[in-house]
Tab-separated table of C-alpha atoms and ligand atoms in Angstrom:
chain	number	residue	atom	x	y	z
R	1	UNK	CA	-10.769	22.224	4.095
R	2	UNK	CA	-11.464	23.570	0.619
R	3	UNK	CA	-13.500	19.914	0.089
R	4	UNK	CA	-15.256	19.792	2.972
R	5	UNK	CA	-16.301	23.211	2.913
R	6	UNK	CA	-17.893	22.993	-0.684
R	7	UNK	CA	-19.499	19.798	0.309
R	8	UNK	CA	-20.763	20.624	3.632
R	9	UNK	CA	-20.428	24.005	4.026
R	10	UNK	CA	-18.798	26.877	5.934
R	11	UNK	CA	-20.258	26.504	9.343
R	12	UNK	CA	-19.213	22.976	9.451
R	13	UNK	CA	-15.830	23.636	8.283
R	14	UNK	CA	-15.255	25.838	10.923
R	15	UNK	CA	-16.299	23.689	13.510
R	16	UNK	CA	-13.964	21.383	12.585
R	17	UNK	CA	-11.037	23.776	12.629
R	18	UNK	CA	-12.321	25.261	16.473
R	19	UNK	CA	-11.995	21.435	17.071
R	20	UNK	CA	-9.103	20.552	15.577
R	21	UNK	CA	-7.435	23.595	17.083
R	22	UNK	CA	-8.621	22.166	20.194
R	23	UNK	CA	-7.073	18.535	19.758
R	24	UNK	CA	-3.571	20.406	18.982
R	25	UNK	CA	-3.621	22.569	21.752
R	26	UNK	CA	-4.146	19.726	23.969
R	27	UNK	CA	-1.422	17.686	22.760
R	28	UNK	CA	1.615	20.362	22.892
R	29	UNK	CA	3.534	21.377	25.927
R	30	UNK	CA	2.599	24.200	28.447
R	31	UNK	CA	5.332	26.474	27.141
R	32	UNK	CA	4.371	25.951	23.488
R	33	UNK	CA	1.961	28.451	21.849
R	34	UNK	CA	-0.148	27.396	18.972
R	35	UNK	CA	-1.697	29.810	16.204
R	36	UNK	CA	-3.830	29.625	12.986
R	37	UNK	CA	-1.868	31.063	10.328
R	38	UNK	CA	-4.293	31.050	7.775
R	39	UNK	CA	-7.299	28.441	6.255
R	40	UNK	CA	-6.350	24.974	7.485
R	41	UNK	CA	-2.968	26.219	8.186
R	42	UNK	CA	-1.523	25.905	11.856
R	43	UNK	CA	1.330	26.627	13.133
R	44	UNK	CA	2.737	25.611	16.602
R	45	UNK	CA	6.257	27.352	18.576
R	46	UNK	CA	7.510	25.488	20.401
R	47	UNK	CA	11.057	27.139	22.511
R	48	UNK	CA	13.746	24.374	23.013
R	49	UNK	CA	11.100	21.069	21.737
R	50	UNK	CA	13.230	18.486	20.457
R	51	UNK	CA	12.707	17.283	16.966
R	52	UNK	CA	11.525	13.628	18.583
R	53	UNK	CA	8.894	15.794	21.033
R	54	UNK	CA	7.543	17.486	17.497
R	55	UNK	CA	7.215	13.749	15.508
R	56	UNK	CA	5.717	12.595	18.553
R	57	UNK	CA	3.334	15.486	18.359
R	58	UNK	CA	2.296	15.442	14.716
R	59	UNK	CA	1.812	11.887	15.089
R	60	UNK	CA	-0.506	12.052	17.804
R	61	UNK	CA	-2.742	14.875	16.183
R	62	UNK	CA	-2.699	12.567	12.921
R	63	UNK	CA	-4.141	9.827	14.935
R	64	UNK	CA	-6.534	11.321	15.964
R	65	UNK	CA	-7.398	12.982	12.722
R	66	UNK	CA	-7.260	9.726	11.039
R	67	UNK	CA	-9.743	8.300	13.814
R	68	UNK	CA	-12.319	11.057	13.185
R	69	UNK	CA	-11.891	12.272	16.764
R	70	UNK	CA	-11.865	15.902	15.196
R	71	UNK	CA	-15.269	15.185	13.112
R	72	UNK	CA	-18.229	17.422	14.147
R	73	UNK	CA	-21.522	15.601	13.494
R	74	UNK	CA	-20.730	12.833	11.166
R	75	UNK	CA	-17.921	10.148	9.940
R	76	UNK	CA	-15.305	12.188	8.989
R	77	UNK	CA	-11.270	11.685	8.846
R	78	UNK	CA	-8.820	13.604	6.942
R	79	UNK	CA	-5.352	13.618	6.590
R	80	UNK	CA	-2.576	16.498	7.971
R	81	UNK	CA	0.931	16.648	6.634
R	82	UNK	CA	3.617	18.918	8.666
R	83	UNK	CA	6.862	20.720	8.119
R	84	UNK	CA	9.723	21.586	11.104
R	85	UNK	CA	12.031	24.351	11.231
R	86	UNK	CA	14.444	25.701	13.467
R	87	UNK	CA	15.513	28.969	14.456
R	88	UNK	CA	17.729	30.242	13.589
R	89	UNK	CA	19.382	27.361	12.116
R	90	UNK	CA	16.580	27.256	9.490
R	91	UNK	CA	16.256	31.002	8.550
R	92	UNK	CA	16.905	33.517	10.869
R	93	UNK	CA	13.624	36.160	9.926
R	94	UNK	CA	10.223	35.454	10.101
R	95	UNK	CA	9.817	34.829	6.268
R	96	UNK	CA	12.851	32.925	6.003
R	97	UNK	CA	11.380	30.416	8.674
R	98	UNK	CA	7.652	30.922	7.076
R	99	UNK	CA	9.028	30.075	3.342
R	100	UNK	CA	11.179	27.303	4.557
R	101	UNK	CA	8.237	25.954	6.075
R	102	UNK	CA	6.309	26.159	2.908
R	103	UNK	CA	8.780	23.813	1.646
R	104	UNK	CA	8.492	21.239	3.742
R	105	UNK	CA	4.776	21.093	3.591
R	106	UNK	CA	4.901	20.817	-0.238
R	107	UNK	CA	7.631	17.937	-0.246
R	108	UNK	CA	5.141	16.243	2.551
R	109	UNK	CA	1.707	16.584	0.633
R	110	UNK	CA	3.497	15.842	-2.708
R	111	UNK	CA	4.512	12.218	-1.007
R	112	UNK	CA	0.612	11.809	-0.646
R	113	UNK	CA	0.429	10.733	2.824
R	114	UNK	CA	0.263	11.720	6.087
R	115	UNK	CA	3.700	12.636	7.289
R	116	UNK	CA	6.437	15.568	8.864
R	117	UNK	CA	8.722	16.718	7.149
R	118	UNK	CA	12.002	18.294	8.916
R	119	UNK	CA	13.566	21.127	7.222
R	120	UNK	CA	16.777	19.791	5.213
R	121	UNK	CA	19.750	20.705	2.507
R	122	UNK	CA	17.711	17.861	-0.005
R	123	UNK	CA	14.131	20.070	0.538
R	124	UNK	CA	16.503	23.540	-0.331
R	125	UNK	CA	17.369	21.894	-3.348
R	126	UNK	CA	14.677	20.909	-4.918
R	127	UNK	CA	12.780	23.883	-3.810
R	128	UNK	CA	15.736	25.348	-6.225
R	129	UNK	CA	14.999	22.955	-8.516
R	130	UNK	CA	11.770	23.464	-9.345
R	131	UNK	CA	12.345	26.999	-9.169
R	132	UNK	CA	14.386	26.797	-11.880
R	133	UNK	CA	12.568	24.932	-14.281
R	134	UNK	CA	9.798	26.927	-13.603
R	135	UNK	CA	11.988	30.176	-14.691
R	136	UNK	CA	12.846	27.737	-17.598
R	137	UNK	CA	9.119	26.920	-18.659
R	138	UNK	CA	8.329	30.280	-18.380
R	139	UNK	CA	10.999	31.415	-20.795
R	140	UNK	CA	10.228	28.482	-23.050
R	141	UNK	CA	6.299	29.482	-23.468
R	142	UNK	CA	7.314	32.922	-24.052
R	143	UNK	CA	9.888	32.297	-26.856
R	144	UNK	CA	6.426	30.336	-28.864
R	145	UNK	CA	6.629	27.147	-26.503
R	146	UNK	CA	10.077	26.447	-28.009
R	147	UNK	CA	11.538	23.566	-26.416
R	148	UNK	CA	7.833	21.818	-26.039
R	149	UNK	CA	7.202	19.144	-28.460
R	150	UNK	CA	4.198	16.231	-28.911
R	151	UNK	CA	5.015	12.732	-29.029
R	152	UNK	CA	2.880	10.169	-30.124
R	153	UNK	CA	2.166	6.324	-28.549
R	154	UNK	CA	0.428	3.755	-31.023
R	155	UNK	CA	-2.769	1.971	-29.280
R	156	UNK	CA	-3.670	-1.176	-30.895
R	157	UNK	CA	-7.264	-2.547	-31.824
R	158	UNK	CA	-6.850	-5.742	-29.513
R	159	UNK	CA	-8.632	-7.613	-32.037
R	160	UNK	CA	-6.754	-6.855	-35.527
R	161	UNK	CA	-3.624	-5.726	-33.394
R	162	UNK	CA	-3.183	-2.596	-35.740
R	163	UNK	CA	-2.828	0.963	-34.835
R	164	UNK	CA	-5.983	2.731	-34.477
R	165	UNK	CA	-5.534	5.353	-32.655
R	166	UNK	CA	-2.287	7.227	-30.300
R	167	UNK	CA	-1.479	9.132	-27.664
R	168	UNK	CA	-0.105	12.657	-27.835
R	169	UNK	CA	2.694	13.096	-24.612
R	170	UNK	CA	4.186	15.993	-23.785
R	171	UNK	CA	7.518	16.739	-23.380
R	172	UNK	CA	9.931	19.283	-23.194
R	173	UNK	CA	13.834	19.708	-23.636
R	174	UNK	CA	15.843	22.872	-22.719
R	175	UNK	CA	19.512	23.062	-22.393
R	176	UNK	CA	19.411	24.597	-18.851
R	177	UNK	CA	17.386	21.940	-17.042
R	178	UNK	CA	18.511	18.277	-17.175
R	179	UNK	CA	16.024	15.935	-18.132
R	180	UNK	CA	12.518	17.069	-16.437
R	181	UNK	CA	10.051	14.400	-16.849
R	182	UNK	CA	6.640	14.814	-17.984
R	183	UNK	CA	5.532	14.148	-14.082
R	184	UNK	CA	8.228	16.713	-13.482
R	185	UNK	CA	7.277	19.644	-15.266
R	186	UNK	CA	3.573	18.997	-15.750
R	187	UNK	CA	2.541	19.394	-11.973
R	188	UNK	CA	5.243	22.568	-12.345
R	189	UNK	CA	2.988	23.972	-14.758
R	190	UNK	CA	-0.215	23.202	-13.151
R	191	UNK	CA	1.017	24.758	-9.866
R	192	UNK	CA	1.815	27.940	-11.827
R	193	UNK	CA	-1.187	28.220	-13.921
R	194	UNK	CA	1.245	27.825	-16.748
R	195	UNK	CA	-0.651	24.662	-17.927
R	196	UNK	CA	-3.620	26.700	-19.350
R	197	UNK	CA	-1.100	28.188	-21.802
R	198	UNK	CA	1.007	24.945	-22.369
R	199	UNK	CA	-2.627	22.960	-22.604
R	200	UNK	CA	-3.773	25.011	-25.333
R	201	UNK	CA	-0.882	24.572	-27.443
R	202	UNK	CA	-0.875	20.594	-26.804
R	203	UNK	CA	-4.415	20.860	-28.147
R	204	UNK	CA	-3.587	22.504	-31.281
R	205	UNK	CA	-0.598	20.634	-32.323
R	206	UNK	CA	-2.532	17.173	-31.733
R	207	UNK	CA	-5.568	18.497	-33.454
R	208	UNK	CA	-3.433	19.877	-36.299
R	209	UNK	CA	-1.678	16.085	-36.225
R	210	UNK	CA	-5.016	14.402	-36.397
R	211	UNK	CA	-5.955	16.483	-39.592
R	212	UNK	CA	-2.805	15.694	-41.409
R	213	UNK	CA	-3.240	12.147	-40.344
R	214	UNK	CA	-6.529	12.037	-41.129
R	215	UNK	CA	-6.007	13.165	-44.757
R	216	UNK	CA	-2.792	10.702	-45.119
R	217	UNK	CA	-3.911	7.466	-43.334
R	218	UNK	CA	-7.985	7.074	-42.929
R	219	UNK	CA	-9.071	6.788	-39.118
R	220	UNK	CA	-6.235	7.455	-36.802
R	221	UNK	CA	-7.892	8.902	-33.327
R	222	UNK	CA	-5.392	11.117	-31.605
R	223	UNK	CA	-5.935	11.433	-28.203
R	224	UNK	CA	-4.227	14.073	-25.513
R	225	UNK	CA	-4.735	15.165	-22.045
R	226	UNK	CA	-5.978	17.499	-20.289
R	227	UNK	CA	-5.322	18.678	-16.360
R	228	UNK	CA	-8.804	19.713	-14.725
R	229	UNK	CA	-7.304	23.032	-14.289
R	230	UNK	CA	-8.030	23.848	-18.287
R	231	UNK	CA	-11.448	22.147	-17.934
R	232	UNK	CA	-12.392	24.561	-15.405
R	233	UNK	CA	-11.365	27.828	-18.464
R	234	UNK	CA	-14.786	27.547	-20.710
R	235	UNK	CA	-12.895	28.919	-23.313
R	236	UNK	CA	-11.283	25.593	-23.392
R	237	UNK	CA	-14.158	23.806	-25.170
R	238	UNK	CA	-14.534	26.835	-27.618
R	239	UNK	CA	-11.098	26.252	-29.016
R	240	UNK	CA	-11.229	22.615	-29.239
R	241	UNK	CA	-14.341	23.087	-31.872
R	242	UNK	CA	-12.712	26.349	-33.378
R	243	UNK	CA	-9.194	24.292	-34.278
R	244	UNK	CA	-11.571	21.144	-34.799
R	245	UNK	CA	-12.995	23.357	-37.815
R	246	UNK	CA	-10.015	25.357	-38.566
R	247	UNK	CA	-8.153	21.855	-39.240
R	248	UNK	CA	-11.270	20.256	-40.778
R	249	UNK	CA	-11.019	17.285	-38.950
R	250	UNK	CA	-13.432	14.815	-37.571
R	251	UNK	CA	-13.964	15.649	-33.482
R	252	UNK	CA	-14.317	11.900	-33.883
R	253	UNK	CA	-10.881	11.234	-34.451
R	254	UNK	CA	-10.095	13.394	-31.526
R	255	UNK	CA	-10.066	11.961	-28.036
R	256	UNK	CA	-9.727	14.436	-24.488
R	257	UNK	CA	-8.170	12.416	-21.711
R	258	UNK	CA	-8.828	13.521	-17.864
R	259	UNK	CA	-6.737	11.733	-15.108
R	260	UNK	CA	-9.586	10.176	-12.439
R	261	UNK	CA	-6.876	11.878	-9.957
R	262	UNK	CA	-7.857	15.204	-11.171
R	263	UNK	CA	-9.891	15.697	-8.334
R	264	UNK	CA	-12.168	16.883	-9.405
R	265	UNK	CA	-14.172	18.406	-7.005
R	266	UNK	CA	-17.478	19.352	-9.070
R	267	UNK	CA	-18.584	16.241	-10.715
R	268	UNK	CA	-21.589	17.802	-12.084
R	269	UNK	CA	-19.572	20.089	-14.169
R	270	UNK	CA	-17.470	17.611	-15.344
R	271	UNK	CA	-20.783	15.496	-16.784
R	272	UNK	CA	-21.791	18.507	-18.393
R	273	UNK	CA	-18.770	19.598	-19.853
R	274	UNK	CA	-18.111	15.932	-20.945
R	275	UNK	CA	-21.196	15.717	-22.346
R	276	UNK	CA	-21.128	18.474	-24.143
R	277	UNK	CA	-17.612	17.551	-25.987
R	278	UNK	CA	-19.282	14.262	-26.945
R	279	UNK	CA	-22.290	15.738	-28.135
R	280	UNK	CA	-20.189	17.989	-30.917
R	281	UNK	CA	-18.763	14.174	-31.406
R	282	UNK	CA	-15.218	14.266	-29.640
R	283	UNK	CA	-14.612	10.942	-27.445
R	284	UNK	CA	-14.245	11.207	-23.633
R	285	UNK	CA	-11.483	8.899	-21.914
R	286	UNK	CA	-11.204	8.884	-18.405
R	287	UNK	CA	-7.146	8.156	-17.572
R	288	UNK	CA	-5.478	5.993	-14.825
R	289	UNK	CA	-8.629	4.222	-14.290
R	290	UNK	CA	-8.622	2.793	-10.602
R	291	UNK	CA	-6.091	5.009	-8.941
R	292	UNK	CA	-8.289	6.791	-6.899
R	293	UNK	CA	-10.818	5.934	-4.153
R	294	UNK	CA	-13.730	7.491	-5.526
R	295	UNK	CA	-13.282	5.177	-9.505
R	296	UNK	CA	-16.369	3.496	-9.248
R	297	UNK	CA	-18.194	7.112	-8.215
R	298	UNK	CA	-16.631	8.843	-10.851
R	299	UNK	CA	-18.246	5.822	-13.362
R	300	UNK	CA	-21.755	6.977	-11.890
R	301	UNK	CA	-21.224	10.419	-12.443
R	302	UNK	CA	-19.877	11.332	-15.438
R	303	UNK	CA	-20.889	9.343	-19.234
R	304	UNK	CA	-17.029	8.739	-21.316
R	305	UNK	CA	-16.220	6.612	-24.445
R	306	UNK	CA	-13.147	4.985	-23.132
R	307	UNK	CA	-11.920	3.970	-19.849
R	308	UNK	CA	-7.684	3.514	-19.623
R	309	UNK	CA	-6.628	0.968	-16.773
R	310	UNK	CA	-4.032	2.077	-14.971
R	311	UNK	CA	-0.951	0.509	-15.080
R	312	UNK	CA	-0.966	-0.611	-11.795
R	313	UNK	CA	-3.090	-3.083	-12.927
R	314	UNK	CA	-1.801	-4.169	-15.856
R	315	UNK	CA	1.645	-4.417	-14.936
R	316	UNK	CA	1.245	-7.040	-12.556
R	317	UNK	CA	-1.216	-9.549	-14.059
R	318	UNK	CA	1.149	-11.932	-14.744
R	319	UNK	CA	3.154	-12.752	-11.473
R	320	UNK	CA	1.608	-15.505	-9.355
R	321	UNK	CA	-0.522	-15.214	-6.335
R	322	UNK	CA	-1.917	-12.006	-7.812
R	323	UNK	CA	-5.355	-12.978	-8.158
R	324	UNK	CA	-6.604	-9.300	-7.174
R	325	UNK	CA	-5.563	-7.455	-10.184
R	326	UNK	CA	-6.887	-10.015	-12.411
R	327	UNK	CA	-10.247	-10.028	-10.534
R	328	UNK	CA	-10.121	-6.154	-10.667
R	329	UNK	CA	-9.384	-6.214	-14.712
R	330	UNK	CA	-12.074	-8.243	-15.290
R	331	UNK	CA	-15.271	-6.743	-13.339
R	332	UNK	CA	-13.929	-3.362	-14.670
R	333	UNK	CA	-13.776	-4.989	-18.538
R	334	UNK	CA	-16.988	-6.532	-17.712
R	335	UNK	CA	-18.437	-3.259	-15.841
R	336	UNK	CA	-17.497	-1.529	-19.468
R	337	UNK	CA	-18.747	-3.704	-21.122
R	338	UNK	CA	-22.500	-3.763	-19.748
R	339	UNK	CA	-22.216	0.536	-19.824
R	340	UNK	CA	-20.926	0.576	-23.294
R	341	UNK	CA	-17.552	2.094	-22.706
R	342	UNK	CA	-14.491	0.639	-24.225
R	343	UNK	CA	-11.349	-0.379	-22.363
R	344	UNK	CA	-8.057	0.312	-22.617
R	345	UNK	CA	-5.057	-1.144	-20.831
R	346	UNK	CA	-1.938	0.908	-20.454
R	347	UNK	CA	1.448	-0.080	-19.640
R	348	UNK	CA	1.654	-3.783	-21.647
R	349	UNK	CA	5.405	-4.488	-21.522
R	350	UNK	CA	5.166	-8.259	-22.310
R	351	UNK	CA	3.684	-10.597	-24.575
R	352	UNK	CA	2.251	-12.420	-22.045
R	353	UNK	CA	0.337	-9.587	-20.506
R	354	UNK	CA	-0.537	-8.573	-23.692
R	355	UNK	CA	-2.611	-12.434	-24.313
R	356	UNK	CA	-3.908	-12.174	-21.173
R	357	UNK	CA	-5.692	-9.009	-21.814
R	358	UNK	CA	-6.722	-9.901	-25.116
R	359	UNK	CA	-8.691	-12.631	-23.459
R	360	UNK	CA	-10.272	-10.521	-20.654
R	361	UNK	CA	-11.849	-8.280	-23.822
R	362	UNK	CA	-10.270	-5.394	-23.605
R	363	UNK	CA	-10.853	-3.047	-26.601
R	364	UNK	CA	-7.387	-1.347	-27.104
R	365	UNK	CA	-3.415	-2.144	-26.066
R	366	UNK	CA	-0.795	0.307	-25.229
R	367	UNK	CA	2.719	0.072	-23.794
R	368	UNK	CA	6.172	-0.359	-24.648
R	369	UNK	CA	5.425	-3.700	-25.860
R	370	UNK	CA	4.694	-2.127	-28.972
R	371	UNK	CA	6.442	1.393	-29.250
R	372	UNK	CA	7.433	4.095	-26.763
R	373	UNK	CA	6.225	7.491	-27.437
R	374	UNK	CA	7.856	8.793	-30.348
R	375	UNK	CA	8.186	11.864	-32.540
R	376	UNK	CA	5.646	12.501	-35.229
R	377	UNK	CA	7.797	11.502	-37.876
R	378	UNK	CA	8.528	8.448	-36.227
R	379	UNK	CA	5.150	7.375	-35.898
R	380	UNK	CA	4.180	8.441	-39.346
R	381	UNK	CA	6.748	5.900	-40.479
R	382	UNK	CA	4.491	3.180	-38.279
R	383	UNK	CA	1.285	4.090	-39.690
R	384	UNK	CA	3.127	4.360	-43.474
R	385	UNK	CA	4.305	0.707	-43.083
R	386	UNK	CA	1.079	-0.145	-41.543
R	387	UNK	CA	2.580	-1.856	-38.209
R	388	UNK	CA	5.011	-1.551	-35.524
J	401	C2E	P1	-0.638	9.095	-18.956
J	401	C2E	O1	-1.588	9.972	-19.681
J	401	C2E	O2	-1.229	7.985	-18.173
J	401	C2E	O3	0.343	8.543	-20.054
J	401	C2E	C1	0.885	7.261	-20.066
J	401	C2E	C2	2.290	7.273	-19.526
J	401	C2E	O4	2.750	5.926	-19.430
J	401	C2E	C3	3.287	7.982	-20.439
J	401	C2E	O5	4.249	8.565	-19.608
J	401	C2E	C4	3.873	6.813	-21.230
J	401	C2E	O6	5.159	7.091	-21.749
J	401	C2E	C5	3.932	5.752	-20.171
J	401	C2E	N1	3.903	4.390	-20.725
J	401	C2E	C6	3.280	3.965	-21.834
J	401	C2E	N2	3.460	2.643	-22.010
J	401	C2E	C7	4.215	2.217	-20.979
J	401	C2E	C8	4.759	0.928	-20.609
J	401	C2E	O7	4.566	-0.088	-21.266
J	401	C2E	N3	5.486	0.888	-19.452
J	401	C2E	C9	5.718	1.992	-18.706
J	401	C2E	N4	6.438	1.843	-17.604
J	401	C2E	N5	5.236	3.206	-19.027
J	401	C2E	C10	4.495	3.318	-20.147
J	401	C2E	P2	4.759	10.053	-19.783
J	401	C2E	O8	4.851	10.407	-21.232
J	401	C2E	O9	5.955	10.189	-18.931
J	401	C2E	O10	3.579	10.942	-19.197
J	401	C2E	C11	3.284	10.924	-17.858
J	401	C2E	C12	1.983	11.618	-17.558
J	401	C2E	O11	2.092	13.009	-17.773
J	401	C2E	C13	0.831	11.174	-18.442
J	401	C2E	O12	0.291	9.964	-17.970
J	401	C2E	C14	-0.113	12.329	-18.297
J	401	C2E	O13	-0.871	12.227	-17.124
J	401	C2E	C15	0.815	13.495	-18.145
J	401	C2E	N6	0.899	14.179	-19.446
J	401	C2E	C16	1.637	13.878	-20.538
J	401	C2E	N7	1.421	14.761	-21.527
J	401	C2E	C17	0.508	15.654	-21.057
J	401	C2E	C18	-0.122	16.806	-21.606
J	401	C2E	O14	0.067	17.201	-22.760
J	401	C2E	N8	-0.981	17.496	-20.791
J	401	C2E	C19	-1.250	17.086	-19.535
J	401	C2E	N9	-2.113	17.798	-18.795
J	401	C2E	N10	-0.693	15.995	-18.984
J	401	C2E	C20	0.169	15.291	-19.732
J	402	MG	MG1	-3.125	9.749	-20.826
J	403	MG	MG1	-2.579	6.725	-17.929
């Protein structure tokens, strides 16, 4: 709703909630009542439906949803995710129900699709879950970001196949929380706002890494990444130039990586604010090339340095029959190519991959194939010995 109403405005976006209100009122049963609770949120009582009568339900107001029936003057569709609970079985109060609710619609919009999710033990748990790493982050950012700690990824030149540049990757180890991966604890953070704290930190420490490495080993480009979120905080750019001096390193050797499934919702302030950061002389890279619908958009809108293909891609080059991501790798390389941006492919686990990439042009390699992230001092020891 958010989307649609900065793109198109408010009196559209309520016309297609009066509509859409419509469509679900028309689907449930006399004796069910249906209410807005708030923004795009509705919710629908239903005494004595049967779990099957509420699928059935959802799934007809996601049909027609996904067939546009709900768009008001113009091709629209949009996706609706759901959550069931029962009273009392569920939670016996109003705000029981309401939070358990909540739940379920964050487990069903975190699975990216359209889909109902029924109240369950397994959606308690990791409701608990993530509460408690949260707690746990928290705790860890307060007491100095103890627990936090860079690691670094070689990326090769695919020409001279030596280490030109790396990748700074979070992680984060407390004894409380089992292993939390980076997917884990990152989107934890960027729910909470805790990622504008966290980010600034990962800036520092990679900037302060590409000074020292700078000084010790000629031109190693460090890159890290950033969530939108800390794009969005202008004091963001500030400090990147302040520890750029600070450090006295060359914003040249620094790189700012943005995931194309940021979202981002304002592409004109992302082509400023990216070309601003090259402009002092950092390098751009947009992430996870080609995971998102809008890639080829996003290559209109916005100028970068580097361009990482996703995995997705990569990984699967080699098996037979796959003709499309081979296809897809080489227009993109080729794309890149005629727009001056350099490639990188992420994710090279094999030899073979690895030749086949080298001979679609890509600039740069990265993946296990040559080193999993590693500590500092780890990858120190790569660059001292001058290979992997
Ligand atoms: P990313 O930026 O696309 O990073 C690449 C991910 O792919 C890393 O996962 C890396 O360990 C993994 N990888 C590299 N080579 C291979 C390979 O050959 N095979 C396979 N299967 N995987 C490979 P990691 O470290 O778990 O990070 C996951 C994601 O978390 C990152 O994806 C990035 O989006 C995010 N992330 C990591 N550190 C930070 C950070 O400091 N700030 C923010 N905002 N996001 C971060
Ligand atoms: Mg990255
Ligand atoms: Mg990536």
């Amino acid at each position: 709703l958010r989307k649609m109403n900065n793109t198109s405005g408010y009196t559209y976006g309520n016309k297609v909630l009066k509509v859409f209100g419509e469509r679900l009122h028309k689907f449930t049963k006399e004796t069910d009542r249906v209410y807005r609770l708030q923004g795009d949120e509705f919710i629908v009582n239903s005494p004595g439906g049967k779990k099957k009568e509420l699928v059935q339900l959802f799934q007809n107001v996601q049909n027609c949803c996904a067939r546009m029936d709900v768009a008001v003057d113009g091709v629209r569709s949009f996706s609706v995710s759901a959550g069931i609970v029962r009273y009392p079985e569920d939670g016996d109060t109003y705000n029981m129900l309401l939070s358990n609710l909540e739940h379920c619609l964050e487990y069903a919009k975190e699975q990216k699709k359209d889909q109902v999710v029924a109240f369950s033990e397994k959606i308690a748990e990791r409701h608990n879950r993530i509460g408690k790493i949260h707690d746990a982050l928290m705790r860890s950012i307060h007491n100095d970001f103890e627990g936090f700690e860079l690691y670094f990824q070689p990326i090769l030149d695919s020409q001279t196949q030596e280490i030109v540049k790396c990748e700074a990757l979070l992680r984060w180890k407390t004894p409380e929380i089992q292993d939390s991966a980076p997917y884990e604890f990152i989107k934890i953070l960027e729910d909470s706002g805790g990622i504008r704290e966290v980010g600034f930190w990962v800036m520092e420490d990679a900037v302060r890494h590409a000074a020292k490495w700078q000084r010790e080993y000629g031109n190693i480009s460090v890159s890290f990444n950033v969530s939108y979120l800390q794009l969005l905080d202008e004091t963001f750019i500030e400090k990147l130039i302040a520890k750029t001096q600070e450090y006295d390193v060359d914003p040249g050797l620094i790189m700012v990586e943005l995931t194309e499934s940021c979202n981002a919702e304002d592409t004109s302030m992302l082509s400023r604010c990216f070309d601003y950061l090259r402009g002092m002389g950092f390098e751009i890279a947009m992430d996870d090339f080609g995971t998102e619908y809008a890639s080829l958009g996003l290559l209109h809108d916005v100028s970068m340095d580097v361009l990482k293909i996703d995995q997705k891609f990569v990984r699967g080059l080699t098996e037979k029959e796959n003709r499309a991501d081979l296809a897809i790798i080489e227009s993109v390389v080729d794309m890149c190519r005629q727009l001056a941006i350099r490639t990188v492919a992420e994710g090279i686990e094999t030899e073979e991959i690895q030749n086949l990439v080298r001979e679609i042009g890509v600039s740069y390699l990265q993946g296990y194939l040559y080193s999993r992230p590693v500590p500092a001092a780890e990858f120190e020891k790569m660059l001292a010995k001058k290979g992997i």
